[in-house]
Short mmCIF file of C-alpha atoms and ligand atoms in Angstrom, two decimals:
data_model
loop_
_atom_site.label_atom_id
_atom_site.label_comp_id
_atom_site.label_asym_id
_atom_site.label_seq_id
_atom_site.Cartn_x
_atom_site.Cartn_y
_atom_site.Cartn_z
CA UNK A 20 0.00 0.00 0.00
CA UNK A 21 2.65 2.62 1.20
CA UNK A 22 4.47 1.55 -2.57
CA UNK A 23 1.39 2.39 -4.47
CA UNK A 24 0.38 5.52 -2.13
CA UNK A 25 4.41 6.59 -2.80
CA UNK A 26 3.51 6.34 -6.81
CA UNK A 27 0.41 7.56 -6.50
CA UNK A 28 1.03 11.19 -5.03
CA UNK A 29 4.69 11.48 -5.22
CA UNK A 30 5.48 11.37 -1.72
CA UNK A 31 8.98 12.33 -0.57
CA UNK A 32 10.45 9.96 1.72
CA UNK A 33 9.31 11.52 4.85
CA UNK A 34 5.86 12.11 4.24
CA UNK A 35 6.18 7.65 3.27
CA UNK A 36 7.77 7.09 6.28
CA UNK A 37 4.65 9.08 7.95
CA UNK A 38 2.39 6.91 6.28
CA UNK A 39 4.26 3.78 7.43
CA UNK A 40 4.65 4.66 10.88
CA UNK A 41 0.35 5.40 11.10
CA UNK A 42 0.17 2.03 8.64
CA UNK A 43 1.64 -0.07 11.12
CA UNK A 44 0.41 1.58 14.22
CA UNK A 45 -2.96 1.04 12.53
CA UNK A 46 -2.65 -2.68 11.86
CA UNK A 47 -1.09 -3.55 15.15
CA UNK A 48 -3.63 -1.05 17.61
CA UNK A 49 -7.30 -2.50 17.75
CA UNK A 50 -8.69 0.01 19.57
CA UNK A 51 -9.27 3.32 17.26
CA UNK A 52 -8.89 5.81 20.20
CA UNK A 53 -5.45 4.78 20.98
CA UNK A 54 -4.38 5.52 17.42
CA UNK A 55 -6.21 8.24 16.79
CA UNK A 56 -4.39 9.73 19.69
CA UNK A 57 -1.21 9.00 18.20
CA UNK A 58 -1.97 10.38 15.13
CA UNK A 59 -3.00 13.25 15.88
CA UNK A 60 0.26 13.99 18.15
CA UNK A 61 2.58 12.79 14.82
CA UNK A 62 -0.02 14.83 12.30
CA UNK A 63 0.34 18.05 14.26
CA UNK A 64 4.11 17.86 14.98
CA UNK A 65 4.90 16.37 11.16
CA UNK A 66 2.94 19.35 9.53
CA UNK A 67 3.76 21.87 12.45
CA UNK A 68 0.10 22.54 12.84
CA UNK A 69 -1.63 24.52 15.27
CA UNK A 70 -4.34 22.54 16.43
CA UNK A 71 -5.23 18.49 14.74
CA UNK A 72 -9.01 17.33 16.32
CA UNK A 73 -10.63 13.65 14.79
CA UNK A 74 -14.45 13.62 15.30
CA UNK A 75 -15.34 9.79 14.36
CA UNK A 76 -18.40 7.80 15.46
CA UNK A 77 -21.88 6.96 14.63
CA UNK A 78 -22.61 8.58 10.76
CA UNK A 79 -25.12 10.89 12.34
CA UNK A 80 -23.37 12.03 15.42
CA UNK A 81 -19.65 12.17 14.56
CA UNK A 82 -18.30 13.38 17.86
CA UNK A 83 -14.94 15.02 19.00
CA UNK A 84 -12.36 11.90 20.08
CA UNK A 85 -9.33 13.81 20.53
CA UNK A 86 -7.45 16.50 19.42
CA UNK A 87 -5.75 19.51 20.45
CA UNK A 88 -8.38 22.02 21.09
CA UNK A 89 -10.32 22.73 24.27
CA UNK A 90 -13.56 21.23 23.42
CA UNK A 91 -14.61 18.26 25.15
CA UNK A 92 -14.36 14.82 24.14
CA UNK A 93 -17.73 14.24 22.88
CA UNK A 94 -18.25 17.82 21.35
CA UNK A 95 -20.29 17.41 17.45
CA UNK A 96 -18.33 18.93 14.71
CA UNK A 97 -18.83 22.53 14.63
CA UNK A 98 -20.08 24.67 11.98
CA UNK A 99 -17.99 25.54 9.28
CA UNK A 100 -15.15 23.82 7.08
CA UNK A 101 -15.56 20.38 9.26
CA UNK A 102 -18.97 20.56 7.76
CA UNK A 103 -18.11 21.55 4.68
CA UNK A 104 -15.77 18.75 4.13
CA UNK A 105 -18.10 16.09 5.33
CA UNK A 106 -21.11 17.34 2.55
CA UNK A 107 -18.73 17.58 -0.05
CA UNK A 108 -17.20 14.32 0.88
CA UNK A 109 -13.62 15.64 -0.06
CA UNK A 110 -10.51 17.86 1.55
CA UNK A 111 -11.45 21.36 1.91
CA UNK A 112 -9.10 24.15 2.54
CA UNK A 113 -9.28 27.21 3.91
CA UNK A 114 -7.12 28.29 0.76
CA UNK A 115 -10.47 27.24 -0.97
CA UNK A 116 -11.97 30.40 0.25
CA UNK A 117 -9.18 33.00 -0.45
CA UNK A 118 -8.08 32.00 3.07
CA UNK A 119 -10.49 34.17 5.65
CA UNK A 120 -13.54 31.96 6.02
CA UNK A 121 -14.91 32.83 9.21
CA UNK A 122 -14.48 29.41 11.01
CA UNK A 123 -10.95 30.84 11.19
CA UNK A 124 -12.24 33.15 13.88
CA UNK A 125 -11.50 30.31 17.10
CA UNK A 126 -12.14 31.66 20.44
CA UNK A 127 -9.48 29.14 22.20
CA UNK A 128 -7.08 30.20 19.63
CA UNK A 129 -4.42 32.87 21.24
CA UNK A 130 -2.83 33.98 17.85
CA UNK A 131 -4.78 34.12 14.62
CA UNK A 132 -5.36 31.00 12.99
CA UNK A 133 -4.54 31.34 9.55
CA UNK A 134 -5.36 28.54 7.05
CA UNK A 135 -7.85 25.14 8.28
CA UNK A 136 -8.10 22.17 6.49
CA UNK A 137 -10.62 19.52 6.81
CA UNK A 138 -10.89 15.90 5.61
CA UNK A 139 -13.76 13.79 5.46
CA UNK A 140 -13.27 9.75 6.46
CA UNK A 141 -15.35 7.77 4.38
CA UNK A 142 -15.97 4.49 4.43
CA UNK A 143 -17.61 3.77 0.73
CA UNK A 144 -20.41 6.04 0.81
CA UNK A 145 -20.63 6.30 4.83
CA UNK A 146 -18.94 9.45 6.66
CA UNK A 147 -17.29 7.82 9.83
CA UNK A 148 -15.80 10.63 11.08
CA UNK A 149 -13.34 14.21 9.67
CA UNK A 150 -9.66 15.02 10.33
CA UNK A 151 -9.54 19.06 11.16
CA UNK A 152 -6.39 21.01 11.29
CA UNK A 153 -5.53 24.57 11.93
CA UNK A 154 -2.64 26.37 11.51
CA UNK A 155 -1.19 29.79 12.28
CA UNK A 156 0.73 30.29 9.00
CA UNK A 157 -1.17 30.86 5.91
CA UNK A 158 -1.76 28.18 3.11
CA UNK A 159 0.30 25.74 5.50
CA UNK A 160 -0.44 22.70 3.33
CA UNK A 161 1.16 22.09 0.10
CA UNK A 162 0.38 19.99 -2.65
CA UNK A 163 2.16 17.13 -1.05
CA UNK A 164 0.93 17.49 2.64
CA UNK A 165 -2.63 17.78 1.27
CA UNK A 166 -2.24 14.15 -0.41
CA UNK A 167 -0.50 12.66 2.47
CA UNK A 168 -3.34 13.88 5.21
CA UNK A 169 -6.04 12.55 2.53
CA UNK A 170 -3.59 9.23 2.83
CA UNK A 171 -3.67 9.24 6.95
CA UNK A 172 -7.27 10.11 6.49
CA UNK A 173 -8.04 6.51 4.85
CA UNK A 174 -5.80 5.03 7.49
CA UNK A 175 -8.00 6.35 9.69
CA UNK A 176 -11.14 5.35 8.14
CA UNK A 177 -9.87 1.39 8.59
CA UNK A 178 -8.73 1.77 12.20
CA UNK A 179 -12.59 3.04 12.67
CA UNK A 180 -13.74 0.15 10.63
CA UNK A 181 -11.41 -2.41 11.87
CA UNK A 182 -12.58 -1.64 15.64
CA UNK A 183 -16.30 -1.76 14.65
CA UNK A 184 -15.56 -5.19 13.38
CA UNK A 185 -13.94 -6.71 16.14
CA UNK A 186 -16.84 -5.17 18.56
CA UNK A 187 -19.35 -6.79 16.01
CA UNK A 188 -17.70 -10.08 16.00
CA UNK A 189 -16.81 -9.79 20.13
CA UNK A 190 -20.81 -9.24 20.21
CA UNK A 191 -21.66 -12.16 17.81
CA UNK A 192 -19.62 -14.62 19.88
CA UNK A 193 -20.83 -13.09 22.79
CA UNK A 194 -24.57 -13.99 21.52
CA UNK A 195 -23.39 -16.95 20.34
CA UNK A 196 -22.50 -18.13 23.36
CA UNK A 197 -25.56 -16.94 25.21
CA UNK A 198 -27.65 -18.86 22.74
CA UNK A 199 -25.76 -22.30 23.31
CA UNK A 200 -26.07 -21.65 26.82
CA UNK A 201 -30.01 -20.75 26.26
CA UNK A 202 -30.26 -24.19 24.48
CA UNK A 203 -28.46 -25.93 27.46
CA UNK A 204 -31.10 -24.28 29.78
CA UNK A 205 -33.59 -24.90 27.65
CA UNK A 206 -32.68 -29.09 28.02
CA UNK A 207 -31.83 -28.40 31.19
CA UNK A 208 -35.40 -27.20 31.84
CA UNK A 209 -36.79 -30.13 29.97
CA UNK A 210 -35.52 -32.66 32.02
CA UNK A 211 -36.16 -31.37 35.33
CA UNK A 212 -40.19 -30.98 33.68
CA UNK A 213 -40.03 -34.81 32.96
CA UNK A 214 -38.65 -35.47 36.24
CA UNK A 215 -40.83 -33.82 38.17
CA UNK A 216 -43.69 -35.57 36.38
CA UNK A 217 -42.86 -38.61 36.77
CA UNK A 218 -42.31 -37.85 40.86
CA UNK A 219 -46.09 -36.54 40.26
CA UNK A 220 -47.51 -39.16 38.46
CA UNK A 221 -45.81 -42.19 40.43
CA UNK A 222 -48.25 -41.21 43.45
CA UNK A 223 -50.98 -40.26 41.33
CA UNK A 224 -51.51 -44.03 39.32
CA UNK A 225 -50.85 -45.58 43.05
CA UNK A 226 -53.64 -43.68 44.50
CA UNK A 227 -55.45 -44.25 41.19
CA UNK A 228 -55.14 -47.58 42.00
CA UNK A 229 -56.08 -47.74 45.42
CA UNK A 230 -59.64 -45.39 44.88
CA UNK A 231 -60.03 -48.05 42.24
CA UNK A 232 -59.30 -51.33 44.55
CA UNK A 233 -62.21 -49.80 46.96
CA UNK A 234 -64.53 -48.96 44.26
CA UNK A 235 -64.30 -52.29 42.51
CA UNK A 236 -65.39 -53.70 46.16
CA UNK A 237 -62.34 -55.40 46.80
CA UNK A 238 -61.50 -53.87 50.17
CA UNK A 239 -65.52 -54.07 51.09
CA UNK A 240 -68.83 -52.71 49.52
CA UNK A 241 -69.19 -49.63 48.75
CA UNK A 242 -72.68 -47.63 48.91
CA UNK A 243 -73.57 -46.29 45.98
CA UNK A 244 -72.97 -42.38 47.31
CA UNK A 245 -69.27 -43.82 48.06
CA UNK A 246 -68.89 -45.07 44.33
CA UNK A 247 -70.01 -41.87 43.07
CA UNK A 248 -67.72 -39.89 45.16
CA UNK A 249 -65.08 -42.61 44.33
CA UNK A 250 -65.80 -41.67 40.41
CA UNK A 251 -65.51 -37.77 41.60
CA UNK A 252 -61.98 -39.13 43.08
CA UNK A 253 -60.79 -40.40 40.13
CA UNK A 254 -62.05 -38.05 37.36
CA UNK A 255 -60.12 -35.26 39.06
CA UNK A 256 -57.22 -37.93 39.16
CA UNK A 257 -56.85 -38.22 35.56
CA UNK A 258 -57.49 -34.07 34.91
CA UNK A 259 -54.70 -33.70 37.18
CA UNK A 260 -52.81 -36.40 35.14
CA UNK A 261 -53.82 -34.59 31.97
CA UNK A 262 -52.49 -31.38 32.57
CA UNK A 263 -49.19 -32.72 33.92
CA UNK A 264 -48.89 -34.65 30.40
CA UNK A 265 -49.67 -31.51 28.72
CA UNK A 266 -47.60 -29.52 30.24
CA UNK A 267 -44.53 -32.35 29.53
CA UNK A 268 -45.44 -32.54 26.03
CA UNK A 269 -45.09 -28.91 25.49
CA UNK A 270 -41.21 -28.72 27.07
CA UNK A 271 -41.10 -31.80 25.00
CA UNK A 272 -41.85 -30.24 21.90
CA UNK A 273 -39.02 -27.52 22.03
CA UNK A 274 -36.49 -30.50 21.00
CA UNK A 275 -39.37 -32.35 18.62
CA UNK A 276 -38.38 -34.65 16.53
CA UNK A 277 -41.05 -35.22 13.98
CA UNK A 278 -41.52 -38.71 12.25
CA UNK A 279 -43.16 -38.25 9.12
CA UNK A 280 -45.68 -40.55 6.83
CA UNK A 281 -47.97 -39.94 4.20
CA UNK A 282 -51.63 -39.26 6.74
CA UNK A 283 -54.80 -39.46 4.95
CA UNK A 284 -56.07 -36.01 6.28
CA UNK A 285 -59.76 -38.00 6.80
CA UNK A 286 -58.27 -40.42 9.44
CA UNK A 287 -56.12 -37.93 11.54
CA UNK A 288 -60.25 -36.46 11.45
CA UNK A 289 -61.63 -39.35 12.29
CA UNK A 290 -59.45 -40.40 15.02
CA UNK A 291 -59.33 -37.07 16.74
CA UNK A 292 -63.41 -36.84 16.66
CA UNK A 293 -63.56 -40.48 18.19
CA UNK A 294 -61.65 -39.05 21.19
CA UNK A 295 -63.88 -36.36 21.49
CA UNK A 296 -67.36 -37.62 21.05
CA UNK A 297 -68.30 -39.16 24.07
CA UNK A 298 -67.39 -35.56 25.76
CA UNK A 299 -69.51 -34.34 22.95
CA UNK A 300 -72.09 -36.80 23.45
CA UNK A 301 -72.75 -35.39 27.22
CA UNK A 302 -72.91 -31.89 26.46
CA UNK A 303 -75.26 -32.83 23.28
CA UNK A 304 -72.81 -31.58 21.06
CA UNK A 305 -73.13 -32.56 17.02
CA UNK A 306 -69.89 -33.23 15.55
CA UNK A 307 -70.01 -32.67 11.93
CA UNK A 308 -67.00 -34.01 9.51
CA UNK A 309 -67.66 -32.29 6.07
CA UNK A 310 -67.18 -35.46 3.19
CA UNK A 311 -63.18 -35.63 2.10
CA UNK A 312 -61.73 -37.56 -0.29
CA UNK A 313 -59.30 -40.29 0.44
CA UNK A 314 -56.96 -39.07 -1.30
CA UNK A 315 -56.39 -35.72 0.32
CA UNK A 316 -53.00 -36.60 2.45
CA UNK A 317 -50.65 -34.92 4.57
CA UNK A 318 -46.60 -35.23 5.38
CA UNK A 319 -46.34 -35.34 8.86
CA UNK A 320 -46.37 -36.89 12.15
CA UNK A 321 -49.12 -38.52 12.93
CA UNK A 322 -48.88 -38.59 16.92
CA UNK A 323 -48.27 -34.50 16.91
CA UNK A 324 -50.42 -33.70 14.23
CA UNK A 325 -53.16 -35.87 16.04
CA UNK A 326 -52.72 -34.59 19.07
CA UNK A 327 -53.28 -30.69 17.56
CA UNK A 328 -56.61 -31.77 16.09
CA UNK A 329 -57.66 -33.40 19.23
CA UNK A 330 -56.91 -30.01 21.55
CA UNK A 331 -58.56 -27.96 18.69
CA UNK A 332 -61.53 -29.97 19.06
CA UNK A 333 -61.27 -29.99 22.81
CA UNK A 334 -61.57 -26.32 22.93
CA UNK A 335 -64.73 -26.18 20.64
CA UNK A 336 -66.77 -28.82 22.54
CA UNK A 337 -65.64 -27.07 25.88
CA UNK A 338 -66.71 -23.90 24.40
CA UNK A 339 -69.70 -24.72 22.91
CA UNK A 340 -73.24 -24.40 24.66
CA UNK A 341 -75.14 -27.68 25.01
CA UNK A 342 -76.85 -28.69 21.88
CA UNK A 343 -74.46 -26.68 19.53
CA UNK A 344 -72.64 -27.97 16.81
CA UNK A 345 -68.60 -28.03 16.03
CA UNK A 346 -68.36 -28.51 12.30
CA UNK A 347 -64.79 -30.05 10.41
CA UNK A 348 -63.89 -29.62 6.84
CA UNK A 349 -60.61 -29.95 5.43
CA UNK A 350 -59.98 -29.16 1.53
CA UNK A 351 -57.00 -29.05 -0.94
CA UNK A 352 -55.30 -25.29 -1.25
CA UNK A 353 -52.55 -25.30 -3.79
CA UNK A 354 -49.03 -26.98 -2.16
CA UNK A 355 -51.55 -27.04 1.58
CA UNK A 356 -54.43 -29.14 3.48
CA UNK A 357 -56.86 -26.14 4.90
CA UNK A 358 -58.85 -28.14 8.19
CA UNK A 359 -61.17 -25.70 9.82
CA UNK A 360 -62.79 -26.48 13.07
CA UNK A 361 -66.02 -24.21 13.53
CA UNK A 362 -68.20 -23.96 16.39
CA UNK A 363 -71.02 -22.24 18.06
CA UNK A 364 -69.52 -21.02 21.12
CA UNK A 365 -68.47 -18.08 23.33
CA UNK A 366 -66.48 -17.03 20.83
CA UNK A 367 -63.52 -14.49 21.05
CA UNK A 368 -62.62 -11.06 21.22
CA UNK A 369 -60.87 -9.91 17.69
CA UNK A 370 -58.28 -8.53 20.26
CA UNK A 371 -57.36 -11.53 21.84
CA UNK A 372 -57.23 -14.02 18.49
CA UNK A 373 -53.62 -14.05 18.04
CA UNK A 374 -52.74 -14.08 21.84
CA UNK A 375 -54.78 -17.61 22.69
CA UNK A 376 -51.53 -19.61 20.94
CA UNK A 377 -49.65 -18.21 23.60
CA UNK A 378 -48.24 -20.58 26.58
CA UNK A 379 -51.04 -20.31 29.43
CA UNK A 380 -52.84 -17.45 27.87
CA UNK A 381 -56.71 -17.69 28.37
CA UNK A 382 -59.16 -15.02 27.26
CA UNK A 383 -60.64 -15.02 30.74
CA UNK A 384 -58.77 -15.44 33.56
CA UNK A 385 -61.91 -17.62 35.57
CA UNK A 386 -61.39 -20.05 32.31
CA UNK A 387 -59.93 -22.86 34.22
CA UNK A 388 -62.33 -23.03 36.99
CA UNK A 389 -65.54 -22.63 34.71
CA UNK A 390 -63.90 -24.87 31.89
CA UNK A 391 -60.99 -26.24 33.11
CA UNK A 392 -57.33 -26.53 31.10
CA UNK A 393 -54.77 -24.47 31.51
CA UNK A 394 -54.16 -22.48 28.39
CA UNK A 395 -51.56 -25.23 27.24
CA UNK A 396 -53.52 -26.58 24.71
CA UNK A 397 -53.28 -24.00 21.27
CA UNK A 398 -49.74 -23.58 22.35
CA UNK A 399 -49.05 -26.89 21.60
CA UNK A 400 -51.02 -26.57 18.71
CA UNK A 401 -48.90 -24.15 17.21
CA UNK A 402 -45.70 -25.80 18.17
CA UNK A 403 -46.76 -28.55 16.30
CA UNK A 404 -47.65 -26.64 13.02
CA UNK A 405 -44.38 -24.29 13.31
CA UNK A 406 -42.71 -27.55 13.30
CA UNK A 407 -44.50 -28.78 10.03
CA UNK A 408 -44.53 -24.82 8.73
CA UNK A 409 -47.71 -24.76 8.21
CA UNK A 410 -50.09 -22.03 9.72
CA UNK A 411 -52.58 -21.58 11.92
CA UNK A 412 -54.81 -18.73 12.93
CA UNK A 413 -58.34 -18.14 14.50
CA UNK A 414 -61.51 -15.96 13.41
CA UNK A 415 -64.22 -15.60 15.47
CA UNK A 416 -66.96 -13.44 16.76
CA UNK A 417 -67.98 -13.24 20.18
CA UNK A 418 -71.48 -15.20 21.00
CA UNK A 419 -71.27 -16.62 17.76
CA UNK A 420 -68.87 -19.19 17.87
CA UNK A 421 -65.05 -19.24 16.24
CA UNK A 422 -62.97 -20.83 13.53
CA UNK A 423 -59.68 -22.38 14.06
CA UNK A 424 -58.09 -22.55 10.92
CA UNK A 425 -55.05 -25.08 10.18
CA UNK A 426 -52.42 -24.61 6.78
CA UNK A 427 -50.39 -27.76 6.61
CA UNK A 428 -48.14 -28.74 3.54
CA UNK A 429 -49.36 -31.83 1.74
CA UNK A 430 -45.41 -32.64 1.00
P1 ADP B 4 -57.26 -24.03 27.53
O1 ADP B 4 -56.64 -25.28 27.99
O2 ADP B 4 -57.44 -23.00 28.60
O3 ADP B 4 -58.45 -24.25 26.68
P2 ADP B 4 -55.98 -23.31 25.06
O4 ADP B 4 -54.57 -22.95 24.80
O5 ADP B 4 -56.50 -24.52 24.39
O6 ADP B 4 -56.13 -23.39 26.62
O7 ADP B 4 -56.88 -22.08 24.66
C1 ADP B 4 -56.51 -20.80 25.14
C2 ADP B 4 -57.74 -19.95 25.32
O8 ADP B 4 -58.27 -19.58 24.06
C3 ADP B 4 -58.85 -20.61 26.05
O9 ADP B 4 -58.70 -20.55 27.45
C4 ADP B 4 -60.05 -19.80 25.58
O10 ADP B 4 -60.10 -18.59 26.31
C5 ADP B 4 -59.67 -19.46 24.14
N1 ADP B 4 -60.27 -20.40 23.17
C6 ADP B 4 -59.64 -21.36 22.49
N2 ADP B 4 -60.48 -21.99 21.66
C7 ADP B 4 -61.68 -21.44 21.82
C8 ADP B 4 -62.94 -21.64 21.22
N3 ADP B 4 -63.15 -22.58 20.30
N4 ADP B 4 -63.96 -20.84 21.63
C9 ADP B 4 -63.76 -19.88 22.54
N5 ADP B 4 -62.58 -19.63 23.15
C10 ADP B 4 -61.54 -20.39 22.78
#
């Protein structure tokens, strides 16, 4: 570089040995303060200036770094040639002007300053900061000095760069690291959920198992009150068991690891509506599976996929008044399988559509003790359509019932 710079502008050897000295300070100093520092120091001693000052920084706010006037560090470039130089995007000098343009009128200044020079840094179209000089002789810059400062300047401009890069990269590897340790948390997290319920379900399937050895009779009759508050006993057991699974599954499905097959999209229907109906039956709740052809398939996993029909249709039987009617059609759409899952329920508030696929979000907060659940269920729902990347997204009106709508890629 300092060959082609020497060609380039003629340089006599001292003004190249300048320019190798600030070269190599440049490559071997990381931090942009400590050379401008230096430079400055060699720049106003080398050209017998009065005053050298390098604003650098953000492209909006260049700000004073260090120099050898009394503003302080931090100061914006003032008015004037600084400016001048930066909207031009090239070396101005007060020679430019006939030599008395009025930003020679300093107040710190104790004798007249009488030429200025400023030179933008650019980095390609980017202004990362100016070079200013003053000087008390007039037109103190000659042809030569002028190209050797524009020289320095670029030297500059890739200390400024260089340092932004290694703060970028320090920041990178600093996120980088945060996110492995996220993911270790993450499993971490996991494991202590599926140990802690299998500590809760151990006791739950014994006393499962013991409400059940008394209500079968074997440990003595039972009156019939005692059988029904026996069945009380052990529906809440198997809630209880239900939310612990859900709440497993949906750790579990941070590290999912989907097992794909070709699904006819009628018999992940099918199965999911079996599991429902006799929940549907009690409320009086018509399930309705619009005709589809056997041919309409889906890639994915079966179990997962399965599982986010099921808590769909969960949610529209619980919501649903007794006698309604949940309605399921699924249809071809381009490269996708559309399922909708309509009902006649509560409905929801426009406000809230996007927020029920949210972990433990429930439009009203009394939601689990008038219909049980614990908001778990859409946000496994989505989990398990992110993980296919498909789509899913509800519509609804409030005391009119609501759509849950389901994209998923037929390949
Ligand atoms: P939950 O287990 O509480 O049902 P979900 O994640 O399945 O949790 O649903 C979150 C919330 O979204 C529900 O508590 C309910 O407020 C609302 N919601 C979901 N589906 C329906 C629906 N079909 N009709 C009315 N509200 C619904």
């Amino acid at each position: 570089m300092t060959l082609e710079a020497a060609s380039a502008f003629h340089l006599d050897m001292s003004h190249l040995a300048l320019v190798n000295e600030v070269s190599a300070m440049v490559l071997a100093e990381t931090s942009s303060e400590r050379v401008f520092a230096r430079v400055v120091e060699r720049i106003s001693e080398f050209f017998d200036l009065a005053a050298v000052a390098v604003y650098s920084g953000d492209p909006l706010t260049l700000q004073l770094q260090c120099g050898g006037i009394p503003a302080p560090v931090g100061s914006p470039v003032p008015d004037g040639l600084a400016h001048l130089a930066l909207h031009r995007g090239e070396l101005v000098t007060s020679a430019d002007f006939g030599g008395n343009g009025s930003a020679l009128q300093l107040p710190w200044t104790t004798g007249a300053m009488r030429s200025e020079a400023a030179v933008p840094l650019l980095f390609h179209d980017q202004r990362v900061g100016v070079l200013h000089l003053f000087s008390d002789r007039e037109a103190a810059l000659d042809q030569a000095s002028i190209n050797t400062l524009s020289t320095l300047a670029r030297l500059l401009v890739v200390s400024t760069v260089q340092e932004r890069w290694v703060k970028e990269e320090a920041l990178s590897q600093k996120h980088h690291r945060a996110y492995e340790r996220l993911h270790e948390f993450a499993a971490f997290k996991d494991q202590i959920l599926q140990n802690i319920s299998h500590e809760l379900r151990t006791p739950l399937t014994l006393a499962k198992g013991y409400v059940e050895l008394v209500n079968t009779g074997q440990m003595g009759d039972v009156v019939p009150e005692q059988e029904q508050t026996l069945q009380i006993v052990l529906g809440k057991i198997d809630e209880i068991v239900a939310i612990i699974d859900r709440t497993v599954s949906l750790s579990a499905l941070n590290s999912l690891s989907l097992e794909y097959s070709c699904i006819p999209v009628a018999d992940l229907l099918n199965e999911a509506l079996l599991l429902i109906e006799s929940r549907a039956a009690a409320s009086s709740i018509q399930l309705d599976l619009r005709p589809i052809g056997p041919e309409l398939c889906l890639q994915g996993d079966r179990e997962q996929l399965g599982r986010a029909c099921f808590n769909i249709l969960d949610n529209s039987v619980k919501f649903s008044p007794s006698g309604g009617r949940v309605t399921v059609e699924a249809k071809a759409e381009a490269a996708y399988v559309h399922m909708v899952f309509r009902d006649e329920g509560i409905g929801i508030p426009q406000q809230q559509l996007a927020q029920i696929f949210d972990t433990f979000y429930q439009v009203d907060g009394s939601s689990t003790r008038r219909f049980g659940g614990l908001g778990l269920g859409l946000a496994v729902v989505s989990r398990v359509v992110r993980a296919h990347k498909g789509k899913v997204w509800a519509e609804s009106e409030v005391d009119r019932g609501s759509a849950i709508h389901m994209l998923l890629p037929r390949e």
